[in-house]
PDB file of C-alpha atoms in Angstrom:
ATOM      1  CA  UNK A   1      12.493 -16.142 -53.802  1.00 48.00           C
ATOM      2  CA  UNK A   2      10.778 -17.842 -50.910  1.00 48.00           C
ATOM      3  CA  UNK A   3      11.936 -16.912 -47.399  1.00 47.00           C
ATOM      4  CA  UNK A   4      12.580 -19.554 -44.793  1.00 45.00           C
ATOM      5  CA  UNK A   5      10.671 -19.015 -41.511  1.00 46.00           C
ATOM      6  CA  UNK A   6      11.532 -21.472 -38.780  1.00 46.00           C
ATOM      7  CA  UNK A   7       8.159 -22.068 -37.126  1.00 52.00           C
ATOM      8  CA  UNK A   8       9.571 -23.313 -33.846  1.00 50.00           C
ATOM      9  CA  UNK A   9      11.828 -20.291 -33.412  1.00 43.00           C
ATOM     10  CA  UNK A  10       9.089 -17.813 -34.368  1.00 42.00           C
ATOM     11  CA  UNK A  11       6.667 -19.456 -31.983  1.00 40.00           C
ATOM     12  CA  UNK A  12       9.271 -19.443 -29.197  1.00 41.00           C
ATOM     13  CA  UNK A  13      10.035 -15.747 -29.772  1.00 39.00           C
ATOM     14  CA  UNK A  14       6.344 -14.857 -29.786  1.00 38.00           C
ATOM     15  CA  UNK A  15       5.794 -16.803 -26.569  1.00 38.00           C
ATOM     16  CA  UNK A  16       8.798 -15.102 -24.992  1.00 39.00           C
ATOM     17  CA  UNK A  17       7.432 -11.655 -25.946  1.00 38.00           C
ATOM     18  CA  UNK A  18       4.043 -12.504 -24.454  1.00 37.00           C
ATOM     19  CA  UNK A  19       5.781 -13.710 -21.277  1.00 37.00           C
ATOM     20  CA  UNK A  20       7.855 -10.508 -21.084  1.00 38.00           C
ATOM     21  CA  UNK A  21       4.672  -8.458 -21.525  1.00 40.00           C
ATOM     22  CA  UNK A  22       2.988 -10.361 -18.726  1.00 42.00           C
ATOM     23  CA  UNK A  23       6.034  -9.940 -16.482  1.00 42.00           C
ATOM     24  CA  UNK A  24       6.065  -6.201 -17.168  1.00 42.00           C
ATOM     25  CA  UNK A  25       2.322  -6.012 -16.470  1.00 51.00           C
ATOM     26  CA  UNK A  26       2.807  -7.898 -13.184  1.00 56.00           C
ATOM     27  CA  UNK A  27       5.007  -5.018 -11.979  1.00 82.00           C
ATOM     28  CA  UNK A  28       2.534  -2.367 -13.178  1.00 95.00           C
ATOM     29  CA  UNK A  29      -0.168  -1.094 -10.850  1.00 96.00           C
ATOM     30  CA  UNK A  30      -3.126   1.125 -11.648  1.00 97.00           C
ATOM     31  CA  UNK A  31      -3.620   4.482  -9.928  1.00 97.00           C
ATOM     32  CA  UNK A  32      -6.361   2.785  -7.870  1.00 98.00           C
ATOM     33  CA  UNK A  33      -6.024  -0.771  -6.595  1.00 98.00           C
ATOM     34  CA  UNK A  34      -7.475  -2.969  -3.885  1.00 97.00           C
ATOM     35  CA  UNK A  35      -5.426  -4.172  -0.942  1.00 97.00           C
ATOM     36  CA  UNK A  36      -6.098  -5.896   2.332  1.00 97.00           C
ATOM     37  CA  UNK A  37      -5.135  -4.531   5.720  1.00 97.00           C
ATOM     38  CA  UNK A  38      -3.255  -7.334   7.442  1.00 95.00           C
ATOM     39  CA  UNK A  39      -3.714  -9.387   9.528  1.00 92.00           C
ATOM     40  CA  UNK A  40      -7.322  -8.173   9.537  1.00 94.00           C
ATOM     41  CA  UNK A  41      -7.931  -9.163   5.913  1.00 94.00           C
ATOM     42  CA  UNK A  42     -10.347  -6.318   5.181  1.00 96.00           C
ATOM     43  CA  UNK A  43     -10.233  -5.323   1.512  1.00 97.00           C
ATOM     44  CA  UNK A  44     -10.034  -1.578   0.810  1.00 97.00           C
ATOM     45  CA  UNK A  45      -9.549   0.724  -2.159  1.00 97.00           C
ATOM     46  CA  UNK A  46      -6.118   2.330  -2.228  1.00 97.00           C
ATOM     47  CA  UNK A  47      -4.991   5.301  -4.284  1.00 97.00           C
ATOM     48  CA  UNK A  48      -1.388   5.320  -5.486  1.00 97.00           C
ATOM     49  CA  UNK A  49      -0.425   8.970  -5.068  1.00 95.00           C
ATOM     50  CA  UNK A  50       2.959   9.941  -6.478  1.00 90.00           C
ATOM     51  CA  UNK A  51       2.465  13.425  -5.032  1.00 90.00           C
ATOM     52  CA  UNK A  52       2.634  12.104  -1.470  1.00 91.00           C
ATOM     53  CA  UNK A  53       5.796  10.855   0.180  1.00 90.00           C
ATOM     54  CA  UNK A  54       4.300   9.003   3.140  1.00 92.00           C
ATOM     55  CA  UNK A  55       1.332   6.651   2.906  1.00 95.00           C
ATOM     56  CA  UNK A  56      -1.787   7.464   4.897  1.00 96.00           C
ATOM     57  CA  UNK A  57      -4.532   5.338   6.432  1.00 97.00           C
ATOM     58  CA  UNK A  58      -8.024   6.100   7.657  1.00 96.00           C
ATOM     59  CA  UNK A  59      -7.999   6.338  11.468  1.00 97.00           C
ATOM     60  CA  UNK A  60     -10.344   7.770  14.058  1.00 97.00           C
ATOM     61  CA  UNK A  61     -10.252   8.106  17.835  1.00 97.00           C
ATOM     62  CA  UNK A  62      -6.463   8.522  17.671  1.00 97.00           C
ATOM     63  CA  UNK A  63      -5.089   8.406  21.200  1.00 97.00           C
ATOM     64  CA  UNK A  64      -1.407   8.471  22.117  1.00 96.00           C
ATOM     65  CA  UNK A  65      -0.176   6.807  25.298  1.00 97.00           C
ATOM     66  CA  UNK A  66       3.015   5.506  26.829  1.00 97.00           C
ATOM     67  CA  UNK A  67       3.916   1.841  27.157  1.00 97.00           C
ATOM     68  CA  UNK A  68       7.204   0.681  28.684  1.00 96.00           C
ATOM     69  CA  UNK A  69       8.659   4.168  28.280  1.00 96.00           C
ATOM     70  CA  UNK A  70       7.817   4.382  24.548  1.00 97.00           C
ATOM     71  CA  UNK A  71       5.160   6.349  22.660  1.00 97.00           C
ATOM     72  CA  UNK A  72       2.278   4.262  21.367  1.00 98.00           C
ATOM     73  CA  UNK A  73      -0.957   5.084  19.603  1.00 98.00           C
ATOM     74  CA  UNK A  74      -4.397   3.486  19.780  1.00 98.00           C
ATOM     75  CA  UNK A  75      -6.775   4.101  16.889  1.00 98.00           C
ATOM     76  CA  UNK A  76      -9.926   2.865  15.200  1.00 97.00           C
ATOM     77  CA  UNK A  77      -9.973   1.947  11.515  1.00 97.00           C
ATOM     78  CA  UNK A  78     -13.495   2.068  10.118  1.00 96.00           C
ATOM     79  CA  UNK A  79     -13.745   1.326   6.387  1.00 96.00           C
ATOM     80  CA  UNK A  80     -16.032  -0.209   3.817  1.00 94.00           C
ATOM     81  CA  UNK A  81     -14.899  -3.770   3.089  1.00 94.00           C
ATOM     82  CA  UNK A  82     -14.824  -3.887  -0.720  1.00 94.00           C
ATOM     83  CA  UNK A  83     -15.428  -7.641  -0.720  1.00 92.00           C
ATOM     84  CA  UNK A  84     -18.606  -7.580   1.400  1.00 94.00           C
ATOM     85  CA  UNK A  85     -19.698  -3.916   0.927  1.00 94.00           C
ATOM     86  CA  UNK A  86     -20.140  -3.720   4.710  1.00 96.00           C
ATOM     87  CA  UNK A  87     -18.698  -1.033   6.968  1.00 95.00           C
ATOM     88  CA  UNK A  88     -16.333  -2.754   9.379  1.00 96.00           C
ATOM     89  CA  UNK A  89     -14.084  -1.464  12.141  1.00 97.00           C
ATOM     90  CA  UNK A  90     -11.164  -2.629  14.206  1.00 97.00           C
ATOM     91  CA  UNK A  91      -9.096  -1.036  16.953  1.00 98.00           C
ATOM     92  CA  UNK A  92      -5.306  -1.203  16.650  1.00 97.00           C
ATOM     93  CA  UNK A  93      -2.433  -0.357  18.989  1.00 98.00           C
ATOM     94  CA  UNK A  94       0.999   0.307  17.498  1.00 98.00           C
ATOM     95  CA  UNK A  95       4.248   1.914  18.624  1.00 97.00           C
ATOM     96  CA  UNK A  96       4.715   5.387  17.144  1.00 97.00           C
ATOM     97  CA  UNK A  97       7.349   4.939  14.434  1.00 96.00           C
ATOM     98  CA  UNK A  98       7.833   8.679  14.002  1.00 94.00           C
ATOM     99  CA  UNK A  99       5.906  11.944  14.028  1.00 93.00           C
ATOM    100  CA  UNK A 100       4.972  13.611  10.758  1.00 91.00           C
ATOM    101  CA  UNK A 101       4.432  17.333  10.266  1.00 87.00           C
ATOM    102  CA  UNK A 102       2.301  18.098   7.210  1.00 81.00           C
ATOM    103  CA  UNK A 103       2.484  21.707   6.053  1.00 79.00           C
ATOM    104  CA  UNK A 104      -0.191  22.982   3.721  1.00 76.00           C
ATOM    105  CA  UNK A 105      -2.337  25.984   2.946  1.00 81.00           C
ATOM    106  CA  UNK A 106      -4.289  25.403   6.159  1.00 81.00           C
ATOM    107  CA  UNK A 107      -1.163  25.394   8.335  1.00 84.00           C
ATOM    108  CA  UNK A 108       0.652  22.566  10.109  1.00 87.00           C
ATOM    109  CA  UNK A 109      -0.850  19.206  10.984  1.00 85.00           C
ATOM    110  CA  UNK A 110       0.956  16.754  13.290  1.00 90.00           C
ATOM    111  CA  UNK A 111       0.258  13.066  12.709  1.00 94.00           C
ATOM    112  CA  UNK A 112       1.624   9.872  14.239  1.00 97.00           C
ATOM    113  CA  UNK A 113       3.178   7.396  11.803  1.00 96.00           C
ATOM    114  CA  UNK A 114       2.929   3.664  12.499  1.00 97.00           C
ATOM    115  CA  UNK A 115       4.010   0.498  10.720  1.00 96.00           C
ATOM    116  CA  UNK A 116       1.095  -1.419   9.239  1.00 97.00           C
ATOM    117  CA  UNK A 117       1.036  -4.321   6.807  1.00 96.00           C
ATOM    118  CA  UNK A 118      -1.007  -4.409   3.628  1.00 97.00           C
ATOM    119  CA  UNK A 119      -1.325  -7.050   0.922  1.00 97.00           C
ATOM    120  CA  UNK A 120      -0.888  -5.842  -2.668  1.00 95.00           C
ATOM    121  CA  UNK A 121      -1.123  -8.553  -5.290  1.00 94.00           C
ATOM    122  CA  UNK A 122       0.609 -11.560  -3.729  1.00 94.00           C
ATOM    123  CA  UNK A 123       3.058  -9.649  -1.515  1.00 94.00           C
ATOM    124  CA  UNK A 124       2.691  -8.276   1.992  1.00 96.00           C
ATOM    125  CA  UNK A 125       4.256  -4.863   2.582  1.00 94.00           C
ATOM    126  CA  UNK A 126       5.067  -3.489   6.025  1.00 95.00           C
ATOM    127  CA  UNK A 127       4.879   0.254   5.444  1.00 95.00           C
ATOM    128  CA  UNK A 128       4.850   3.596   7.233  1.00 95.00           C
ATOM    129  CA  UNK A 129       1.335   5.044   7.446  1.00 97.00           C
ATOM    130  CA  UNK A 130       0.391   8.403   8.856  1.00 96.00           C
ATOM    131  CA  UNK A 131      -2.908   8.235  10.704  1.00 97.00           C
ATOM    132  CA  UNK A 132      -5.644  10.691   9.818  1.00 94.00           C
ATOM    133  CA  UNK A 133      -9.410  10.833   9.572  1.00 94.00           C
ATOM    134  CA  UNK A 134     -10.024  10.226   5.861  1.00 92.00           C
ATOM    135  CA  UNK A 135     -13.815   9.846   6.161  1.00 89.00           C
ATOM    136  CA  UNK A 136     -14.348  12.685   3.691  1.00 89.00           C
ATOM    137  CA  UNK A 137     -11.905  11.172   1.166  1.00 92.00           C
ATOM    138  CA  UNK A 138     -12.766   8.737  -1.634  1.00 93.00           C
ATOM    139  CA  UNK A 139     -10.009   6.310  -0.644  1.00 96.00           C
ATOM    140  CA  UNK A 140      -9.384   5.155   2.936  1.00 96.00           C
ATOM    141  CA  UNK A 141      -5.757   4.308   2.127  1.00 97.00           C
ATOM    142  CA  UNK A 142      -3.328   6.433   0.156  1.00 97.00           C
ATOM    143  CA  UNK A 143       0.007   4.949  -0.898  1.00 96.00           C
ATOM    144  CA  UNK A 144       2.873   7.430  -1.171  1.00 94.00           C
ATOM    145  CA  UNK A 145       6.219   7.225  -2.942  1.00 92.00           C
ATOM    146  CA  UNK A 146       7.950   5.305  -0.126  1.00 89.00           C
ATOM    147  CA  UNK A 147       5.527   2.435  -0.777  1.00 90.00           C
ATOM    148  CA  UNK A 148       5.161   2.827  -4.540  1.00 92.00           C
ATOM    149  CA  UNK A 149       8.916   2.575  -5.141  1.00 88.00           C
ATOM    150  CA  UNK A 150       8.804  -1.105  -4.132  1.00 85.00           C
ATOM    151  CA  UNK A 151       5.596  -2.000  -5.945  1.00 89.00           C
ATOM    152  CA  UNK A 152       6.609  -1.237  -9.509  1.00 87.00           C
ATOM    153  CA  UNK A 153       5.359   1.115 -12.183  1.00 92.00           C
ATOM    154  CA  UNK A 154       2.115   3.114 -11.930  1.00 94.00           C
ATOM    155  CA  UNK A 155      -0.068   3.339 -15.038  1.00 96.00           C
ATOM    156  CA  UNK A 156      -2.237   6.406 -14.487  1.00 94.00           C
ATOM    157  CA  UNK A 157      -4.665   5.301 -17.209  1.00 96.00           C
ATOM    158  CA  UNK A 158      -5.600   2.004 -15.521  1.00 97.00           C
ATOM    159  CA  UNK A 159      -7.189   0.779 -12.293  1.00 97.00           C
ATOM    160  CA  UNK A 160      -7.581  -2.501 -10.409  1.00 97.00           C
ATOM    161  CA  UNK A 161      -4.815  -4.510 -12.102  1.00 96.00           C
ATOM    162  CA  UNK A 162      -4.084  -6.703  -9.050  1.00 95.00           C
ATOM    163  CA  UNK A 163      -6.315  -8.514  -6.595  1.00 95.00           C
ATOM    164  CA  UNK A 164      -4.908  -8.956  -3.089  1.00 96.00           C
ATOM    165  CA  UNK A 165      -4.085 -12.632  -2.609  1.00 96.00           C
ATOM    166  CA  UNK A 166      -1.863 -13.109   0.439  1.00 96.00           C
ATOM    167  CA  UNK A 167      -1.568 -15.774   3.090  1.00 94.00           C
ATOM    168  CA  UNK A 168       0.900 -16.493   5.893  1.00 91.00           C
ATOM    169  CA  UNK A 169       3.432 -17.810   3.349  1.00 95.00           C
ATOM    170  CA  UNK A 170       3.299 -14.740   1.077  1.00 95.00           C
ATOM    171  CA  UNK A 171       6.529 -12.757   0.858  1.00 95.00           C
ATOM    172  CA  UNK A 172       6.790  -9.896   3.356  1.00 94.00           C
ATOM    173  CA  UNK A 173       8.785  -6.774   2.543  1.00 91.00           C
ATOM    174  CA  UNK A 174       9.592  -5.173   5.891  1.00 90.00           C
ATOM    175  CA  UNK A 175      10.082  -1.431   6.272  1.00 81.00           C
ATOM    176  CA  UNK A 176      13.429  -1.615   8.119  1.00 67.00           C
ATOM    177  CA  UNK A 177      14.892  -4.100   5.602  1.00 63.00           C
ATOM    178  CA  UNK A 178      14.542  -1.860   2.591  1.00 59.00           C
ATOM    179  CA  UNK A 179      16.675   0.768   0.932  1.00 62.00           C
ATOM    180  CA  UNK A 180      14.800   3.927  -0.007  1.00 60.00           C
ATOM    181  CA  UNK A 181      15.569   5.645  -3.267  1.00 60.00           C
ATOM    182  CA  UNK A 182      16.942   9.050  -2.340  1.00 63.00           C
ATOM    183  CA  UNK A 183      15.328  10.590  -5.432  1.00 61.00           C
ATOM    184  CA  UNK A 184      11.794  10.145  -4.052  1.00 60.00           C
ATOM    185  CA  UNK A 185      12.167  13.136  -1.765  1.00 59.00           C
ATOM    186  CA  UNK A 186      12.938  11.751   1.659  1.00 52.00           C
TER     187      UNK A 186
END
């Protein structure tokens, strides 16, 4: 007996499965990606680190000061621009969002945390970044669980799944507008 196979339906189902696979892949990031630091536009390697809660960014010459009665920080970001392979630097000033105490085998380390914006894929993310000198690290930017929870899944077997492609009209996910998942360890 010959079985009836409706070609249009089979083709539609196959197309739908391919589309679902692409949609799932769009929300999957590798353990290393590239991002741009906004509004600077410098492209850097970022490591998605599920072992870290707070994201961290390369910063030198970190200097705290007071402005209008509030704590601010001035710092220099010096990184290799992945697009041009040139070492570039820029000085930033940001209000201190909070202070972070990192406790490890070497003792306590106090770091200022600021809000910075990065572009991942086609979305801009305003995130909390602790500032530290990461010159001796492989990646100038580390993304912790607070950031990763809004990106999507992390595939630890893959890298560089998304190119940063943001402009002024790209969606912006702001830090204060989000709900953190309590299970990430806040």
